[in-house]
Amino acid sequence: MGLNAKKPQTSKNHSFWQSLRHAAQGLSFTFQHEGNFKRHLAIATIVIVLSAILQVAKTEWLWLVSVIFIVLIAELWNTVVEYLVDLLVAKQYDTMAKHIKDVSAAIVLVASLLAVIVGLIIFVPYVLQILA
Ligand SMILES: Nc1ncnc2c1ncn2[C@@H]1O[C@H](COP(=O)(O)OP(=O)(O)OP(=O)(O)O)[C@@H](O)[C@H]1O
């Protein structure tokens, strides 16, 4: 490492902007490495465009935005768990590692089911109205 090379940071963030930059790096890392995060974002974009076209009510927007964020938070959390487990067991097969990762994936599944249920409750009446 050269004299002017910056030492990698392992200390606490010193400012709000530094915290924000690292959080943005976390989001960018997840987007680049987790296919499911990309898929969830793509579905969220479709739902937002559809909601704008159908001009859904304010409370419906609140529900939709809430479930979109719940799913994205669950996916971020699942990514944290996967990397922590990999760090601990270094890719060795471990029954407890399997259970931890499976339960973490189940969190995403349950959050996604909630999003599907909310989506059906909101969009089915609009579709029926269009078909009527
Ligand atoms: N070290 C391990 N020991 C035992 N089982 C493991 C281990 N690593 C992964 N697995 C099993 O493989 C599955 C997938 O692993 P992992 O979560 O790392 O991959 P992924 O494709 O990123 O998952 P996801 O689709 O949830 O994002 C886990 O749910 C678990 O059942």
PDB file of C-alpha atoms and ligand atoms in Angstrom:
ATOM      1  CA  MET A   1       0.000   0.000   0.000  1.00  0.00           C
ATOM      2  CA  GLY A   2       1.457   3.404  -1.038  1.00  0.00           C
ATOM      3  CA  LEU A   3       1.995   6.284   1.415  1.00  0.00           C
ATOM      4  CA  ASN A   4      -1.044   8.157   0.094  1.00  0.00           C
ATOM      5  CA  ALA A   5      -3.302   5.081  -0.056  1.00  0.00           C
ATOM      6  CA  LYS A   6      -6.399   5.506   2.119  1.00  0.00           C
ATOM      7  CA  LYS A   7      -6.677   3.030   5.006  1.00  0.00           C
ATOM      8  CA  PRO A   8      -9.898   0.946   4.739  1.00  0.00           C
ATOM      9  CA  GLN A   9     -12.406   2.186   7.308  1.00  0.00           C
ATOM     10  CA  THR A  10     -13.222  -0.087  10.247  1.00  0.00           C
ATOM     11  CA  SER A  11     -14.165   2.704  12.682  1.00  0.00           C
ATOM     12  CA  LYS A  12     -17.593   4.300  13.196  1.00  0.00           C
ATOM     13  CA  ASN A  13     -18.938   6.766  10.621  1.00  0.00           C
ATOM     14  CA  HIS A  14     -18.037  10.376  11.465  1.00  0.00           C
ATOM     15  CA  SER A  15     -20.909  12.190   9.770  1.00  0.00           C
ATOM     16  CA  PHE A  16     -24.460  11.718   8.550  1.00  0.00           C
ATOM     17  CA  TRP A  17     -23.230  11.921   4.919  1.00  0.00           C
ATOM     18  CA  GLN A  18     -20.663   9.178   5.532  1.00  0.00           C
ATOM     19  CA  SER A  19     -23.403   6.951   7.042  1.00  0.00           C
ATOM     20  CA  LEU A  20     -25.665   7.724   4.079  1.00  0.00           C
ATOM     21  CA  ARG A  21     -22.882   6.907   1.574  1.00  0.00           C
ATOM     22  CA  HIS A  22     -22.254   3.514   3.200  1.00  0.00           C
ATOM     23  CA  ALA A  23     -25.979   2.734   3.310  1.00  0.00           C
ATOM     24  CA  ALA A  24     -26.182   3.616  -0.418  1.00  0.00           C
ATOM     25  CA  GLN A  25     -23.213   1.292  -1.043  1.00  0.00           C
ATOM     26  CA  GLY A  26     -25.134  -1.461   0.793  1.00  0.00           C
ATOM     27  CA  LEU A  27     -28.165  -0.907  -1.453  1.00  0.00           C
ATOM     28  CA  SER A  28     -26.006  -0.873  -4.578  1.00  0.00           C
ATOM     29  CA  PHE A  29     -24.172  -4.067  -3.498  1.00  0.00           C
ATOM     30  CA  THR A  30     -27.489  -5.869  -2.883  1.00  0.00           C
ATOM     31  CA  PHE A  31     -28.854  -4.688  -6.251  1.00  0.00           C
ATOM     32  CA  GLN A  32     -25.741  -5.942  -8.073  1.00  0.00           C
ATOM     33  CA  HIS A  33     -25.439  -9.315  -6.322  1.00  0.00           C
ATOM     34  CA  GLU A  34     -28.984 -10.399  -5.387  1.00  0.00           C
ATOM     35  CA  GLY A  35     -31.170 -11.352  -8.341  1.00  0.00           C
ATOM     36  CA  ASN A  36     -34.259 -11.520  -6.124  1.00  0.00           C
ATOM     37  CA  PHE A  37     -33.779  -7.886  -5.032  1.00  0.00           C
ATOM     38  CA  LYS A  38     -33.738  -6.853  -8.719  1.00  0.00           C
ATOM     39  CA  ARG A  39     -36.880  -8.935  -9.385  1.00  0.00           C
ATOM     40  CA  HIS A  40     -38.708  -7.357  -6.417  1.00  0.00           C
ATOM     41  CA  LEU A  41     -37.752  -3.866  -7.655  1.00  0.00           C
ATOM     42  CA  ALA A  42     -39.007  -4.727 -11.165  1.00  0.00           C
ATOM     43  CA  ILE A  43     -42.363  -5.940  -9.755  1.00  0.00           C
ATOM     44  CA  ALA A  44     -42.573  -2.816  -7.539  1.00  0.00           C
ATOM     45  CA  THR A  45     -42.059  -0.605 -10.623  1.00  0.00           C
ATOM     46  CA  ILE A  46     -44.857  -2.431 -12.500  1.00  0.00           C
ATOM     47  CA  VAL A  47     -47.192  -2.070  -9.475  1.00  0.00           C
ATOM     48  CA  ILE A  48     -46.434   1.677  -9.197  1.00  0.00           C
ATOM     49  CA  VAL A  49     -47.034   2.276 -12.932  1.00  0.00           C
ATOM     50  CA  LEU A  50     -50.275   0.228 -12.810  1.00  0.00           C
ATOM     51  CA  SER A  51     -51.456   2.143  -9.721  1.00  0.00           C
ATOM     52  CA  ALA A  52     -50.800   5.450 -11.464  1.00  0.00           C
ATOM     53  CA  ILE A  53     -52.712   4.315 -14.585  1.00  0.00           C
ATOM     54  CA  LEU A  54     -55.671   3.076 -12.501  1.00  0.00           C
ATOM     55  CA  GLN A  55     -55.507   6.206 -10.308  1.00  0.00           C
ATOM     56  CA  VAL A  56     -55.851   4.203  -7.094  1.00  0.00           C
ATOM     57  CA  ALA A  57     -57.015   5.991  -3.919  1.00  0.00           C
ATOM     58  CA  LYS A  58     -54.620   7.576  -1.394  1.00  0.00           C
ATOM     59  CA  THR A  59     -55.107   4.826   1.212  1.00  0.00           C
ATOM     60  CA  GLU A  60     -54.488   2.207  -1.475  1.00  0.00           C
ATOM     61  CA  TRP A  61     -51.215   3.970  -2.379  1.00  0.00           C
ATOM     62  CA  LEU A  62     -50.278   3.840   1.320  1.00  0.00           C
ATOM     63  CA  TRP A  63     -50.884   0.079   1.463  1.00  0.00           C
ATOM     64  CA  LEU A  64     -49.029  -0.597  -1.787  1.00  0.00           C
ATOM     65  CA  VAL A  65     -45.986   1.528  -0.897  1.00  0.00           C
ATOM     66  CA  SER A  66     -45.910  -0.074   2.590  1.00  0.00           C
ATOM     67  CA  VAL A  67     -45.913  -3.661   1.304  1.00  0.00           C
ATOM     68  CA  ILE A  68     -43.326  -2.810  -1.378  1.00  0.00           C
ATOM     69  CA  PHE A  69     -41.001  -1.471   1.342  1.00  0.00           C
ATOM     70  CA  ILE A  70     -41.725  -4.449   3.640  1.00  0.00           C
ATOM     71  CA  VAL A  71     -40.660  -6.881   0.867  1.00  0.00           C
ATOM     72  CA  LEU A  72     -37.499  -4.870   0.055  1.00  0.00           C
ATOM     73  CA  ILE A  73     -36.568  -4.669   3.768  1.00  0.00           C
ATOM     74  CA  ALA A  74     -37.116  -8.449   4.095  1.00  0.00           C
ATOM     75  CA  GLU A  75     -34.866  -9.060   1.057  1.00  0.00           C
ATOM     76  CA  LEU A  76     -32.143  -6.784   2.488  1.00  0.00           C
ATOM     77  CA  TRP A  77     -32.409  -8.615   5.807  1.00  0.00           C
ATOM     78  CA  ASN A  78     -32.193 -11.994   4.026  1.00  0.00           C
ATOM     79  CA  THR A  79     -29.015 -10.797   2.287  1.00  0.00           C
ATOM     80  CA  VAL A  80     -27.482  -9.788   5.636  1.00  0.00           C
ATOM     81  CA  VAL A  81     -28.268 -13.231   7.091  1.00  0.00           C
ATOM     82  CA  GLU A  82     -26.830 -15.066   4.049  1.00  0.00           C
ATOM     83  CA  TYR A  83     -23.554 -13.137   4.203  1.00  0.00           C
ATOM     84  CA  LEU A  84     -23.277 -13.489   8.004  1.00  0.00           C
ATOM     85  CA  VAL A  85     -23.812 -17.262   7.779  1.00  0.00           C
ATOM     86  CA  ASP A  86     -21.276 -17.555   4.923  1.00  0.00           C
ATOM     87  CA  LEU A  87     -18.795 -15.510   7.004  1.00  0.00           C
ATOM     88  CA  LEU A  88     -19.290 -17.843   9.989  1.00  0.00           C
ATOM     89  CA  VAL A  89     -19.238 -21.239   8.261  1.00  0.00           C
ATOM     90  CA  ALA A  90     -17.056 -20.329   5.257  1.00  0.00           C
ATOM     91  CA  LYS A  91     -19.218 -22.291   2.766  1.00  0.00           C
ATOM     92  CA  GLN A  92     -18.986 -25.501   4.842  1.00  0.00           C
ATOM     93  CA  TYR A  93     -22.252 -27.488   5.018  1.00  0.00           C
ATOM     94  CA  ASP A  94     -23.810 -26.939   8.451  1.00  0.00           C
ATOM     95  CA  THR A  95     -27.337 -28.014   9.499  1.00  0.00           C
ATOM     96  CA  MET A  96     -27.843 -24.909  11.660  1.00  0.00           C
ATOM     97  CA  ALA A  97     -26.618 -22.692   8.779  1.00  0.00           C
ATOM     98  CA  LYS A  98     -29.263 -24.362   6.571  1.00  0.00           C
ATOM     99  CA  HIS A  99     -32.048 -23.698   9.127  1.00  0.00           C
ATOM    100  CA  ILE A 100     -30.973 -20.060   9.606  1.00  0.00           C
ATOM    101  CA  LYS A 101     -30.881 -19.380   5.842  1.00  0.00           C
ATOM    102  CA  ASP A 102     -34.163 -21.240   5.234  1.00  0.00           C
ATOM    103  CA  VAL A 103     -35.973 -19.299   7.989  1.00  0.00           C
ATOM    104  CA  SER A 104     -34.522 -16.047   6.652  1.00  0.00           C
ATOM    105  CA  ALA A 105     -35.816 -16.932   3.157  1.00  0.00           C
ATOM    106  CA  ALA A 106     -39.200 -17.726   4.778  1.00  0.00           C
ATOM    107  CA  ILE A 107     -39.336 -14.109   6.055  1.00  0.00           C
ATOM    108  CA  VAL A 108     -39.141 -12.919   2.426  1.00  0.00           C
ATOM    109  CA  LEU A 109     -41.775 -15.475   1.394  1.00  0.00           C
ATOM    110  CA  VAL A 110     -44.226 -14.346   4.107  1.00  0.00           C
ATOM    111  CA  ALA A 111     -43.632 -10.663   3.252  1.00  0.00           C
ATOM    112  CA  SER A 112     -44.205 -11.439  -0.447  1.00  0.00           C
ATOM    113  CA  LEU A 113     -47.446 -13.305   0.363  1.00  0.00           C
ATOM    114  CA  LEU A 114     -48.663 -10.223   2.259  1.00  0.00           C
ATOM    115  CA  ALA A 115     -47.823  -8.081  -0.802  1.00  0.00           C
ATOM    116  CA  VAL A 116     -49.719 -10.449  -3.135  1.00  0.00           C
ATOM    117  CA  ILE A 117     -52.790 -10.461  -0.842  1.00  0.00           C
ATOM    118  CA  VAL A 118     -52.801  -6.643  -0.572  1.00  0.00           C
ATOM    119  CA  GLY A 119     -52.290  -6.372  -4.357  1.00  0.00           C
ATOM    120  CA  LEU A 120     -55.220  -8.713  -5.065  1.00  0.00           C
ATOM    121  CA  ILE A 121     -57.529  -6.869  -2.617  1.00  0.00           C
ATOM    122  CA  ILE A 122     -56.707  -3.534  -4.281  1.00  0.00           C
ATOM    123  CA  PHE A 123     -56.450  -4.458  -7.978  1.00  0.00           C
ATOM    124  CA  VAL A 124     -59.180  -7.136  -8.435  1.00  0.00           C
ATOM    125  CA  PRO A 125     -62.089  -4.619  -7.980  1.00  0.00           C
ATOM    126  CA  TYR A 126     -60.463  -2.277 -10.561  1.00  0.00           C
ATOM    127  CA  VAL A 127     -60.068  -5.157 -13.033  1.00  0.00           C
ATOM    128  CA  LEU A 128     -63.689  -6.290 -12.459  1.00  0.00           C
ATOM    129  CA  GLN A 129     -64.856  -2.699 -12.993  1.00  0.00           C
ATOM    130  CA  ILE A 130     -62.961  -2.502 -16.309  1.00  0.00           C
ATOM    131  CA  LEU A 131     -64.391  -5.891 -17.429  1.00  0.00           C
ATOM    132  CA  ALA A 132     -67.986  -5.014 -16.406  1.00  0.00           C
TER     133      ALA A 132
HETATM  134  N1  LIG B   1     -23.418 -23.401   4.587  1.00  0.00           N
HETATM  135  C1  LIG B   1     -24.588 -23.995   4.356  1.00  0.00           C
HETATM  136  N2  LIG B   1     -24.952 -25.086   5.058  1.00  0.00           N
HETATM  137  C2  LIG B   1     -26.149 -25.711   4.828  1.00  0.00           C
HETATM  138  N3  LIG B   1     -27.042 -25.316   3.913  1.00  0.00           N
HETATM  139  C3  LIG B   1     -26.753 -24.220   3.180  1.00  0.00           C
HETATM  140  C4  LIG B   1     -25.511 -23.508   3.348  1.00  0.00           C
HETATM  141  N4  LIG B   1     -25.498 -22.468   2.490  1.00  0.00           N
HETATM  142  C5  LIG B   1     -26.651 -22.533   1.807  1.00  0.00           C
HETATM  143  N5  LIG B   1     -27.417 -23.581   2.216  1.00  0.00           N
HETATM  144  C6  LIG B   1     -28.743 -23.974   1.678  1.00  0.00           C
HETATM  145  O1  LIG B   1     -28.888 -23.440   0.374  1.00  0.00           O
HETATM  146  C7  LIG B   1     -30.007 -22.509   0.324  1.00  0.00           C
HETATM  147  C8  LIG B   1     -29.651 -21.349  -0.580  1.00  0.00           C
HETATM  148  O2  LIG B   1     -28.495 -20.699  -0.077  1.00  0.00           O
HETATM  149  P1  LIG B   1     -28.316 -19.127  -0.104  1.00  0.00           P
HETATM  150  O3  LIG B   1     -29.392 -18.533   0.752  1.00  0.00           O
HETATM  151  O4  LIG B   1     -26.920 -18.775   0.240  1.00  0.00           O
HETATM  152  O5  LIG B   1     -28.561 -18.862  -1.641  1.00  0.00           O
HETATM  153  P2  LIG B   1     -29.489 -17.811  -2.421  1.00  0.00           P
HETATM  154  O6  LIG B   1     -29.711 -18.416  -3.742  1.00  0.00           O
HETATM  155  O7  LIG B   1     -28.841 -16.466  -2.327  1.00  0.00           O
HETATM  156  O8  LIG B   1     -30.895 -17.812  -1.584  1.00  0.00           O
HETATM  157  P3  LIG B   1     -32.143 -16.794  -1.763  1.00  0.00           P
HETATM  158  O9  LIG B   1     -32.915 -17.334  -2.942  1.00  0.00           O
HETATM  159  O10 LIG B   1     -32.917 -16.919  -0.455  1.00  0.00           O
HETATM  160  O11 LIG B   1     -31.586 -15.407  -1.961  1.00  0.00           O
HETATM  161  C9  LIG B   1     -30.259 -22.107   1.789  1.00  0.00           C
HETATM  162  O12 LIG B   1     -31.624 -21.730   1.998  1.00  0.00           O
HETATM  163  C10 LIG B   1     -29.907 -23.427   2.509  1.00  0.00           C
HETATM  164  O13 LIG B   1     -30.989 -24.364   2.466  1.00  0.00           O
END
